Coordinates of C-alpha atoms in Angstrom, one line a residue:
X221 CA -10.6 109.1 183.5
X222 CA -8.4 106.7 183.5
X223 CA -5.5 104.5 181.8
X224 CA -6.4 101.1 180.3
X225 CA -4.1 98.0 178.8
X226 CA -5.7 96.8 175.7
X227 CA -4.6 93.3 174.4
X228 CA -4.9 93.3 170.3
X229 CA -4.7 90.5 168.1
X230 CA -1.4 90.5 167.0
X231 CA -0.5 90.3 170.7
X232 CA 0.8 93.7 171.1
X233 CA -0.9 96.0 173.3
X234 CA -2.4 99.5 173.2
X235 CA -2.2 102.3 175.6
X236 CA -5.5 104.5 176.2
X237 CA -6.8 106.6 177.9
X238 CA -10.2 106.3 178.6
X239 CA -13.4 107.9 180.6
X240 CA -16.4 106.8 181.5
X241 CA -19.9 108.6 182.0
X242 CA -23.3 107.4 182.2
X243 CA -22.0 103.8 182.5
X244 CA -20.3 104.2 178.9
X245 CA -16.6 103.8 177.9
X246 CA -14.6 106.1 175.6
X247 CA -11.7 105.9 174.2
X248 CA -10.0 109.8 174.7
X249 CA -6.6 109.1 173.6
X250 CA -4.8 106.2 172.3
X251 CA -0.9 106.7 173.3
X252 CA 0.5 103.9 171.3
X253 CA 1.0 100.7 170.6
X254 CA 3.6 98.3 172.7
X255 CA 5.1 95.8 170.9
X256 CA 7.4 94.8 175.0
X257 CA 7.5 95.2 177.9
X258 CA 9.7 98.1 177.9
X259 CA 7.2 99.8 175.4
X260 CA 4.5 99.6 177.6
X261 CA 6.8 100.9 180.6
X262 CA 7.1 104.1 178.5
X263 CA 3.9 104.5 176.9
X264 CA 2.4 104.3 180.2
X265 CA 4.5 106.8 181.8
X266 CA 3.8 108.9 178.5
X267 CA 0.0 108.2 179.3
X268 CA 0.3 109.2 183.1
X269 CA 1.8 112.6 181.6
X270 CA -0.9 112.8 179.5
X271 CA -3.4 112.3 182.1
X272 CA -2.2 115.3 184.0
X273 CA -2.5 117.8 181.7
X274 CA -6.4 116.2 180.6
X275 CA -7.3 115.8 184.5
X276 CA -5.2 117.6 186.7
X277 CA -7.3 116.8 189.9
X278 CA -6.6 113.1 190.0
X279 CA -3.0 113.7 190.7
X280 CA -3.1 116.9 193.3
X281 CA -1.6 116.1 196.5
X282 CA -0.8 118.4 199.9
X283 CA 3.1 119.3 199.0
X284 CA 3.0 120.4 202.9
X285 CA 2.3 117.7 204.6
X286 CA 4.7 116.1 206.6
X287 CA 7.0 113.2 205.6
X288 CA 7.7 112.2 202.5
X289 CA 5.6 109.2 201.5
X290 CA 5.1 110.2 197.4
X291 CA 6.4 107.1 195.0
X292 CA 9.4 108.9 193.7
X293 CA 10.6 110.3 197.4
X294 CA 11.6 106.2 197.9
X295 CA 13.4 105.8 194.7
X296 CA 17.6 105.6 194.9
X297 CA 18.2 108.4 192.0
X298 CA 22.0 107.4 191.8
X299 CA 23.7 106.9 188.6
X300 CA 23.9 102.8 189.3
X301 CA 20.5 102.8 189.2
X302 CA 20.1 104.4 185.6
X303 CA 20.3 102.0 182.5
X304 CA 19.8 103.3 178.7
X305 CA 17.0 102.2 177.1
X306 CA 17.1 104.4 173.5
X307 CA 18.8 101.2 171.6
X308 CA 15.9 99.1 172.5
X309 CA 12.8 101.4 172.1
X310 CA 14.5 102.7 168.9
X311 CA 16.7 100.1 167.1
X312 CA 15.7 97.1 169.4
X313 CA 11.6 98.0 167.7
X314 CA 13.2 98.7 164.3
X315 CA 15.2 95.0 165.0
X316 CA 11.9 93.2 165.3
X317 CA 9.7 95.4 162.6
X318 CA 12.4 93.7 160.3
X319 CA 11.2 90.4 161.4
X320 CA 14.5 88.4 161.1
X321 CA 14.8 87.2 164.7
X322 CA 13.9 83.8 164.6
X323 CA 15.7 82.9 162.0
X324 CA 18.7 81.7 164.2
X325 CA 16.3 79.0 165.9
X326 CA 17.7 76.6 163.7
X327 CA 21.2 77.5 164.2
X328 CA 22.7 74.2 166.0
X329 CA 24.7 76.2 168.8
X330 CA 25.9 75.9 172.2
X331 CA 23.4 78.2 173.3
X332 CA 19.5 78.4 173.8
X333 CA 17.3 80.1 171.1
X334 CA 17.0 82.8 173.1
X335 CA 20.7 83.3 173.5
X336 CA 20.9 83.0 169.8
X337 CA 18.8 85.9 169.4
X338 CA 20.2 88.2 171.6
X339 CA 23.5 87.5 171.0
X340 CA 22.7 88.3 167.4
X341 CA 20.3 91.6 168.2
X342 CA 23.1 92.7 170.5
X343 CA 25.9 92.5 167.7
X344 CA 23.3 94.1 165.1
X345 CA 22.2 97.1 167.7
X346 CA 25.8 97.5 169.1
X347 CA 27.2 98.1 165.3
X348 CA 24.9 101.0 164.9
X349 CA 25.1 102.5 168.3
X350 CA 28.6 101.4 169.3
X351 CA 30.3 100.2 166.1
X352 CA 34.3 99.1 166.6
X353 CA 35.5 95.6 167.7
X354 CA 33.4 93.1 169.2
X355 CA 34.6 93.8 172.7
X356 CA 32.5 96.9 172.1
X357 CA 29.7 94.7 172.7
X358 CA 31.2 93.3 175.6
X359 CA 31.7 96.2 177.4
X360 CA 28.4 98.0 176.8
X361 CA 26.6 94.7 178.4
X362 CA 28.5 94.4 181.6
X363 CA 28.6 98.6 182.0
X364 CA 25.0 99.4 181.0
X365 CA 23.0 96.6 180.8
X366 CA 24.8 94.7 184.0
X367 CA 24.9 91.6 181.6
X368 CA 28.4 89.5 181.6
X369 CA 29.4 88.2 178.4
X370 CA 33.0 87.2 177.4
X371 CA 34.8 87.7 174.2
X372 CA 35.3 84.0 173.9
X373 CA 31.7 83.4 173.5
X374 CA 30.6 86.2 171.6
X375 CA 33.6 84.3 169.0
X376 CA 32.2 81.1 169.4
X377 CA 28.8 82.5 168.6
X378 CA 30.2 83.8 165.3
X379 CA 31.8 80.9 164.4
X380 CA 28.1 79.1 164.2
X381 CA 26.3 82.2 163.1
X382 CA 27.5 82.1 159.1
X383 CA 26.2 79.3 156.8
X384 CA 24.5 79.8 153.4
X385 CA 21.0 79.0 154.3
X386 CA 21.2 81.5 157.0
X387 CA 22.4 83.9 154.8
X388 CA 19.7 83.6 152.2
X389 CA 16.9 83.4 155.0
X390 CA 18.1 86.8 156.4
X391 CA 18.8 88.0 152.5
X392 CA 15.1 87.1 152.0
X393 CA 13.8 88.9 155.2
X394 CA 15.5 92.3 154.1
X395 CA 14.4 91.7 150.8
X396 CA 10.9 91.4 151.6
X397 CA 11.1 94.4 153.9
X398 CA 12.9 96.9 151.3
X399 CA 10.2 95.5 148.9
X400 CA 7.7 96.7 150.9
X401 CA 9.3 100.3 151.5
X402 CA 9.5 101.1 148.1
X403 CA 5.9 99.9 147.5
X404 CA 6.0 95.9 146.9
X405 CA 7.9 96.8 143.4
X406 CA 11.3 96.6 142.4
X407 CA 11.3 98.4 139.2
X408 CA 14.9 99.1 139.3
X409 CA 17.8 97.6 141.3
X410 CA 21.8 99.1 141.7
X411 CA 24.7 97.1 141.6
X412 CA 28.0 97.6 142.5
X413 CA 31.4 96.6 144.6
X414 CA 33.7 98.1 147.0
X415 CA 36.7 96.6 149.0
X416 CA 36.9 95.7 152.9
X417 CA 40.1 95.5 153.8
X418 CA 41.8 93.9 156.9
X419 CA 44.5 95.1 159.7
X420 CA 46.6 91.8 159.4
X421 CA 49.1 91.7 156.7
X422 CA 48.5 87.8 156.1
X423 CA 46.6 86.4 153.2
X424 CA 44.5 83.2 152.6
X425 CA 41.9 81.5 150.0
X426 CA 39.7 84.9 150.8
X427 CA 42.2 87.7 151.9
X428 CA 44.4 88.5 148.9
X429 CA 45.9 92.1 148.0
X430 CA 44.2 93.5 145.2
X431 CA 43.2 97.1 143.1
X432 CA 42.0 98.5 146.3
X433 CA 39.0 101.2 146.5
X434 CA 40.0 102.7 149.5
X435 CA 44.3 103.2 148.8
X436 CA 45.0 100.1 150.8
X437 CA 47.6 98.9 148.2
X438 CA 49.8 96.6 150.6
X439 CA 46.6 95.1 152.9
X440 CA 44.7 91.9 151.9
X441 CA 40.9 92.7 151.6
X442 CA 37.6 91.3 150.1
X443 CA 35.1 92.5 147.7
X444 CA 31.6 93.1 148.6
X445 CA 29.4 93.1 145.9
X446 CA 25.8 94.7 146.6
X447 CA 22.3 95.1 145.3
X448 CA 20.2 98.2 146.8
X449 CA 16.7 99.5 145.6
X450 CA 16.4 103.6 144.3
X451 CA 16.6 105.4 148.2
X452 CA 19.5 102.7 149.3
X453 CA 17.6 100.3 151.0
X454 CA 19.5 96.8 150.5
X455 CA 18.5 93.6 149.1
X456 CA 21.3 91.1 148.2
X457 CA 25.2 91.0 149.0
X458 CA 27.9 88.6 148.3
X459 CA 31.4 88.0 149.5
X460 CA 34.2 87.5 146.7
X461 CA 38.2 87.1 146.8
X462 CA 39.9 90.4 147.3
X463 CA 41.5 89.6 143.9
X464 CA 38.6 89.4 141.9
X465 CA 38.1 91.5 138.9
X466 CA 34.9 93.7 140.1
X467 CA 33.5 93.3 136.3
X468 CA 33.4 89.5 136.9
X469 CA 31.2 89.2 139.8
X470 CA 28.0 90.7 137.9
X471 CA 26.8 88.1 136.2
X472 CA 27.3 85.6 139.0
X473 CA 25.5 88.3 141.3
X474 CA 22.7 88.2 139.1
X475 CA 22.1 84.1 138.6
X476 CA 21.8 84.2 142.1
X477 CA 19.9 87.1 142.5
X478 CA 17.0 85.8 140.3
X479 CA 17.3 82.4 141.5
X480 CA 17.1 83.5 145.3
X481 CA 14.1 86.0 144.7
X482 CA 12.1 84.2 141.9
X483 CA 12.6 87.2 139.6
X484 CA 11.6 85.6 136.1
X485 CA 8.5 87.6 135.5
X486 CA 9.5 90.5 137.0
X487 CA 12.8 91.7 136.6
X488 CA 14.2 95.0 137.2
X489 CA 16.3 97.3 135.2
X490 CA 19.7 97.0 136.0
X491 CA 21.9 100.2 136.5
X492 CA 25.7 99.8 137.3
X493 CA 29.3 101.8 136.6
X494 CA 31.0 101.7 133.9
X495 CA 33.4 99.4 135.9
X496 CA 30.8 96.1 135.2
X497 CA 31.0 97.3 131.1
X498 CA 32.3 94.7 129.4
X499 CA 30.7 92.4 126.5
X500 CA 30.4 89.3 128.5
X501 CA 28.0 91.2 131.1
X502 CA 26.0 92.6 128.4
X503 CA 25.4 89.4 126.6
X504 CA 24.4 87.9 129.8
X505 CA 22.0 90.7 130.4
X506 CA 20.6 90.7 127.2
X507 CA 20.3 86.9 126.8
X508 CA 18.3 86.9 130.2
X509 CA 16.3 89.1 129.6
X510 CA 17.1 92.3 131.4
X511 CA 17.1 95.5 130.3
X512 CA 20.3 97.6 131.9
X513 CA 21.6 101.1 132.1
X514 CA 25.6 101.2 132.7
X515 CA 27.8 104.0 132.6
X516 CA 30.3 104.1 129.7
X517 CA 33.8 105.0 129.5
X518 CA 33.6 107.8 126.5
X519 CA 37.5 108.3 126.7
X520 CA 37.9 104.8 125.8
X521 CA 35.6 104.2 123.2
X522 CA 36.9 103.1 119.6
X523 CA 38.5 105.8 117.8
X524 CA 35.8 106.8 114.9
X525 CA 33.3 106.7 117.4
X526 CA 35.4 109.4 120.0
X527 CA 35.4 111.2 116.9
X528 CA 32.0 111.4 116.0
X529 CA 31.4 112.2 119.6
X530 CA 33.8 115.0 119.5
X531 CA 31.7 116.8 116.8
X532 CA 28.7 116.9 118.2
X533 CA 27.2 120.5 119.6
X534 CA 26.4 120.5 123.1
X535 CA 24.9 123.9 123.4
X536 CA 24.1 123.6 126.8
X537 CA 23.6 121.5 130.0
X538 CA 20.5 120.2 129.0
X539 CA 20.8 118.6 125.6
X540 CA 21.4 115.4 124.8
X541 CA 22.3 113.0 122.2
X542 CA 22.0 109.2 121.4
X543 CA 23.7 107.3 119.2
X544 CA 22.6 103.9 118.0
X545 CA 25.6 100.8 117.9
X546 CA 25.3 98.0 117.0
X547 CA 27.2 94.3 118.9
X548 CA 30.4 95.9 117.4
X549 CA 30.3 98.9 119.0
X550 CA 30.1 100.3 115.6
X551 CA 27.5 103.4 114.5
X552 CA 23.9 102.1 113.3
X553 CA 22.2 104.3 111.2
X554 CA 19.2 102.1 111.3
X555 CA 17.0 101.6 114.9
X556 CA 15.8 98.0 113.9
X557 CA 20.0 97.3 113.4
X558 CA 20.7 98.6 116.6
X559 CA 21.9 96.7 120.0
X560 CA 22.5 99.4 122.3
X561 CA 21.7 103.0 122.7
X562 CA 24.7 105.5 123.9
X563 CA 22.8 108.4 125.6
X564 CA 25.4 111.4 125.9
X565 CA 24.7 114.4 128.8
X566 CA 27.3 117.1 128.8
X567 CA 27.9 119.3 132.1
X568 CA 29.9 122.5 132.2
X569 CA 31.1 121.6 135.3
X570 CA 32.3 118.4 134.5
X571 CA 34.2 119.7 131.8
X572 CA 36.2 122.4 134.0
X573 CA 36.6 119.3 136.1
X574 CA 38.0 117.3 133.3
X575 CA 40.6 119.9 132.2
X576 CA 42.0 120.6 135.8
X577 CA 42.1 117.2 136.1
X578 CA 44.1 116.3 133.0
X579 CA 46.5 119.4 133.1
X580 CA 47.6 118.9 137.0
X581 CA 48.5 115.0 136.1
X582 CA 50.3 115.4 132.9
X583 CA 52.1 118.5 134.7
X584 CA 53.4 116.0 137.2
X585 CA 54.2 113.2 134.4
X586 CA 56.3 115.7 132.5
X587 CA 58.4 116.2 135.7
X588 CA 58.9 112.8 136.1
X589 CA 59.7 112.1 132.3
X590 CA 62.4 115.4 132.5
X591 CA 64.0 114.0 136.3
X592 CA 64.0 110.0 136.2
X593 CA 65.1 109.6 132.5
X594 CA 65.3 105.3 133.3
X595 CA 61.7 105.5 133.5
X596 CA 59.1 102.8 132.8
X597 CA 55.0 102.9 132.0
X598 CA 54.8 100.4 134.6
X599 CA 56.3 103.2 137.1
X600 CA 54.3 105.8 135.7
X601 CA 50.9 105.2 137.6
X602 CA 48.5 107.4 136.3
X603 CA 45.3 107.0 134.1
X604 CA 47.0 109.9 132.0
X605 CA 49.8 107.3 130.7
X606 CA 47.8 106.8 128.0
X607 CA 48.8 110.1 126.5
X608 CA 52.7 108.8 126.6
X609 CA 54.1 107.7 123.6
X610 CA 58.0 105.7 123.5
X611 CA 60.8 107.0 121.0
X612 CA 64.4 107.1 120.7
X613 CA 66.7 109.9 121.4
X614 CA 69.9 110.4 119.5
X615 CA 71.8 107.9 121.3
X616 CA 69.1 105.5 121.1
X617 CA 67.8 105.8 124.6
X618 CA 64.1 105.2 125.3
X619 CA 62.5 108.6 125.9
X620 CA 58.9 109.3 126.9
X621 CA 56.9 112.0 124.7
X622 CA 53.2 113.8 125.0
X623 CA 50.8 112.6 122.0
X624 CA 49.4 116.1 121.6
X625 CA 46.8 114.5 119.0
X626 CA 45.2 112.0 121.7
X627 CA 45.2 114.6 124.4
X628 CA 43.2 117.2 122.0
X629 CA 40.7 114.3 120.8
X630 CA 40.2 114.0 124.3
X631 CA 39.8 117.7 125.1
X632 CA 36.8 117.8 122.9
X633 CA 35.3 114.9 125.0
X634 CA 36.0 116.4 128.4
X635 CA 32.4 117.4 130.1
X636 CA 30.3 114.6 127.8
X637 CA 29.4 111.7 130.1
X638 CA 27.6 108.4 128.2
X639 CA 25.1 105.6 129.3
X640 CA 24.7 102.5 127.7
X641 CA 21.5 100.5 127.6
X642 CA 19.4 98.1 126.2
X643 CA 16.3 99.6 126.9
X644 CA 14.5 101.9 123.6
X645 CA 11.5 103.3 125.7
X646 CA 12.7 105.2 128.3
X647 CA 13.8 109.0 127.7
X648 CA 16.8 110.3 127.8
X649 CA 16.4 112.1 131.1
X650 CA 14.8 108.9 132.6
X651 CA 18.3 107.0 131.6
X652 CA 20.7 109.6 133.3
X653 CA 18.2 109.8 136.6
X654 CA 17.9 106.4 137.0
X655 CA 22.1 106.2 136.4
X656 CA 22.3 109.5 138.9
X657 CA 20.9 107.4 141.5
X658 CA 23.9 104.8 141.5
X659 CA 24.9 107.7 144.5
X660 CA 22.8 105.3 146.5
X661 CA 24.9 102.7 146.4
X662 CA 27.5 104.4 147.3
X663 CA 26.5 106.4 150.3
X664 CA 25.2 102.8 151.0
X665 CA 29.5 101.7 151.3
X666 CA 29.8 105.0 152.9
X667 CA 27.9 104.7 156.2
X668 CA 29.1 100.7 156.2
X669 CA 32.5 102.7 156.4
X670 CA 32.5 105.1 158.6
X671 CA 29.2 105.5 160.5
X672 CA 28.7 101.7 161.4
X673 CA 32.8 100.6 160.4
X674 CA 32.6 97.4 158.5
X675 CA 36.2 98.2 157.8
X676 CA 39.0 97.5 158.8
X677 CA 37.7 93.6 159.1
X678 CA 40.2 92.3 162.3
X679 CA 38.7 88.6 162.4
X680 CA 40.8 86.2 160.5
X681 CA 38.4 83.1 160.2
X682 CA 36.1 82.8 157.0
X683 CA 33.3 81.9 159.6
X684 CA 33.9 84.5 161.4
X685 CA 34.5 87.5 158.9
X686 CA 31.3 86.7 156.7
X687 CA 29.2 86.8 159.7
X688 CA 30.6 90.4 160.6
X689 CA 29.7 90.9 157.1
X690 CA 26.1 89.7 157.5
X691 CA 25.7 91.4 161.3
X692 CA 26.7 94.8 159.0
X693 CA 24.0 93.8 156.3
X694 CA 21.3 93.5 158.6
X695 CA 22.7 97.0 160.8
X696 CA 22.9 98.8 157.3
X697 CA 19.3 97.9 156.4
X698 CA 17.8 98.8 160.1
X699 CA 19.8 102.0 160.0
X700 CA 19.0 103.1 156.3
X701 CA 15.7 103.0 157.0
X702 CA 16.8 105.3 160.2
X703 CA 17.9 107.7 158.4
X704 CA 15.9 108.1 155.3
X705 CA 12.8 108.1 158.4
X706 CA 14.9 111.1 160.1
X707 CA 15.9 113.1 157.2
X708 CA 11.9 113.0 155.7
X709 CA 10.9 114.9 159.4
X710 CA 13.3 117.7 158.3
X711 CA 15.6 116.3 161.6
X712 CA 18.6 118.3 160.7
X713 CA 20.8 116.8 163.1
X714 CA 24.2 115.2 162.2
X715 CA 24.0 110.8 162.9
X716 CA 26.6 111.2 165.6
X717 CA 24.5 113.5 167.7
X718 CA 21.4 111.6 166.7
X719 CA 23.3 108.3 168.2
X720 CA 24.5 110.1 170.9
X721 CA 21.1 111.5 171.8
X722 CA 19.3 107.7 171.8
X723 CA 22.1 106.9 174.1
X724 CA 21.0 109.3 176.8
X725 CA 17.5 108.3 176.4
X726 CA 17.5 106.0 180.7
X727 CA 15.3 104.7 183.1
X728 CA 15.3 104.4 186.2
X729 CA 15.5 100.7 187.9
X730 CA 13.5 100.3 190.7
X731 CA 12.4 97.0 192.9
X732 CA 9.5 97.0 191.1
X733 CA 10.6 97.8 187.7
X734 CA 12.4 100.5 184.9
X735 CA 10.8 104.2 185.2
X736 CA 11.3 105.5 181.9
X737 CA 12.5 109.2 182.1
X738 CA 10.6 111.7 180.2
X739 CA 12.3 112.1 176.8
X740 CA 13.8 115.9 176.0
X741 CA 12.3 117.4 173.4
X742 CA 14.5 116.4 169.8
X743 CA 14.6 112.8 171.5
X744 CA 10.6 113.0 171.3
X745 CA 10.4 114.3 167.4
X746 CA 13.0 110.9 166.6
X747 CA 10.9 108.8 168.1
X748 CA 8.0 110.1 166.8
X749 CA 9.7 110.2 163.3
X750 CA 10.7 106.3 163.6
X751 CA 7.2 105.3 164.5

């Protein structure tokens, strides 16, 4: 037996193992497919292991004899001579299965093409393995991969990286990708925003202090608004002023959305928060020909409709309700009349939730109201304001009082949550799964934020801080697809250790090449769940 090199089509080459009796060839056992060099280096040390255990005879040797003249007895084993290799054969393969790394050859820049596309796979693979500041990057090429690189043109790089064709080349290469994940459909699509916000205190045309997601009250910041498919995986973003109201960036979104991706005869069903409810959205929805589910804001609803709400029976967590409005919001008795459905869910839980909730703030607004009697709304910041009506006192000072009548209308509403929509076929529970999902999204802002640390942004250059934006859109998409890959193997591991454990995946550089070192065991079962 013995290991051959196959060269296949596509130009990537298989691994086998292959025997030969009677002057015929058979293929044994094909070890996998290499796609680089540094592939092939493992699948043929993977092979050579394999080999031994099939054919133990062809590697025996006399361990007695004198002098030491095996391979491995000449190898410097030192730790200069090891170099990690886990970021390539893990997010370096997932990096080019994506498919987006010639897009930069157009890019008119200092460097080569080649350059480019390192430069730009480096940035992508060092925000999922090492995310932080770009010097990050820096120092992970000079200590591990003995390649010098300064800051300054890793910063001149960026400066060239961002323009808008770029953008919507790379936004169509993810988008094609994520297509083809969820099976070359996109029956529904998720839309929301969340704020980035930035260490300097200085504002421009971009960076402007606004309502901030994340408690950052006194720090500039922008608005990322993003489209994802049902399990996460991302297809569009855009960048707005950190001032911008998030309702208004929908529509916008969407023109763009179905422009860039042809989506005329096929467009999906649009689910959102309540936060992108407003009548201008809808109209634009409606008069383009989407159907949408978005989350409604029960507690806020006209009056007679609360109170119709309020005297429904929900005898348990299962049943539902709809209610047909018309464009005034107002009840249709009559389906043919109707504009909207208003699907109601009710949830025990929810409602414990509700009244903890509303009892601990008004608790700490009637403290305020009893020990700063000069008191205004606009100091009072709290969604339970509401419940605060303004009278006179017997020497005509302004005092605050509880409206006891809108806090028990809204008692009877506490555990109901409502969905809009457009669409009259789907079921009820179709309408609250499809808006359950939405969690998508927003574990989607939540690994941006902590595992791979979009935020805090430090650049201060448009350039440069929507091409950290669009580095972080094409990391998020590679490592979605990571960890949806991980967590369908039953890999209970957390994504530190995971990272950590591609990190200690070495070779060993010798004058005639890299040795890969067998993998451990978990470090086997993620590779084998990636590929």
């Amino acid at each position: 037996m013995f290991i051959r090199e196959k060269k296949n089509p596509s130009g990537s080459i298989s691994i086998q193992i292959i025997s030969k009796k009677n002057g015929k060839y058979k293929v044994i056992e094909t070890i996998g497919c290499a796609k680089n060099d540094l592939e092939k280096e493992i699948l043929l040390f993977k092979a050579k292991e394999r080999l031994k255990e099939l054919d133990p005879k062809l590697f025996y040797f006399d361990e007695n004899k004198k002098g030491d003249n095996s391979f491995f007895g000449k190898i410097d084993f030192s730790n200069d001579r090891l170099v990690p290799i886990g970021d390539e054969i893990i997010f370096g393969r997932m990096y080019d299965e994506l498919g987006c790394g010639n897009i930069l050859s157009e890019i008119k820049h200092l460097y080569s093409k080649n350059e480019k596309n390192f430069l730009f796979k480096s940035l992508v693979i060092s925000k999922i393995l090492y995310p932080g500041s770009k010097l990050y990057l820096k120092n992970y090429l000079f200590y591990f991969k003995k390649i010098e690189i300064t800051e300054d043109k890793i910063y001149r790089f960026l400066d060239t990286l961002y323009n808008e064709e770029i953008k919507r080349q790379i936004e169509e290469c993810v988008y094609k990708s994520s297509l083809k994940k969820i099976g070359g459909k996109l029956v529904v699509c998720f839309y929301d925003v969340t704020t980035l916000h930035f260490e300097s205190e200085s504002e421009d045309d971009l960076r402007i202090i606004g309502f901030s997601k994340e408690g950052k009250l006194n720090r500039p910041q922008v608005q990322l608004g993003l489209f994802t498919t049902t399990q996460g995986y991302p297809l569009a973003y855009d960048v707005y002023e950190g001032n911008k109201f998030e309702g208004h960036t929908l529509k916008e979104n969407i023109e763009i959305f179905q422009k860039r991706f042809n989506l005329n005869g096929n467009k999906p069903i649009i689910v959102a928060d309540k936060g992108m409810l407003n009548k201008n959205n809808l109209n634009f929805l409606e008069n383009n020909g989407y159907f949408y589910i978005i989350g409604a804001r029960i507690k806020n609803l006209p009056d007679e409709l609360k109170r119709y709400i309020s005297n429904l029976n929900f005898l348990s967590d299962s049943q539902t309700y709809e209610i047909y409005l018309d464009k005034d919001n107002k009840i249709s008795k009559n389906k043919r009349n109707a504009k909207y459905r208003l699907v109601l869910s009710y949830s025990t839980q929810r409602m414990k939730k509700d009244r903890y909730l509303r009892k601990k703030h008004l608790n700490k607004l009637q403290l305020k109201i009893e020990n700063f009697p000069n008191l205004t709304k606009a100091d009072l910041k709290s969604p339970y304001k509401k419940y605060l009506d303004l009278g006179n006192d017997s020497d005509c000072k302004i005092q605050f009082k509880l409206n006891k009548e809108k806090i028990r209308l809204d008692e009877k509403l506490d555990g109901i949550k409502g969905y809009f929509t457009n669409d009259f076929n789907l079921s009820h529970n179709e309408i609250i799964t499809h808006y359950a999902n939405l969690h998508f999204i927003e574990e989607a802002f939540r690994i941006s934020k902590t595992d791979l640390k979009i935020r805090p942004i430090y650049h201060r250059l448009e350039q440069r801080i929507k091409a950290h934006i669009l580095v972080s859109f094409v990391a998020y998409a590679i490592y979605r697809d990571f960890t949806l890959k991980i967590k369908k193997h039953n890999i209970n591991i957390s994504r530190q250790i995971l990272r950590d454990l591609i990190k200690h995946i070495f070779a060993i550089k010798t004058d005639s090449g890299l040795i890969p070192l067998r993998l451990s065991k978990i470090q086997q079962q993620i590779y084998d769940a990636i590929f």
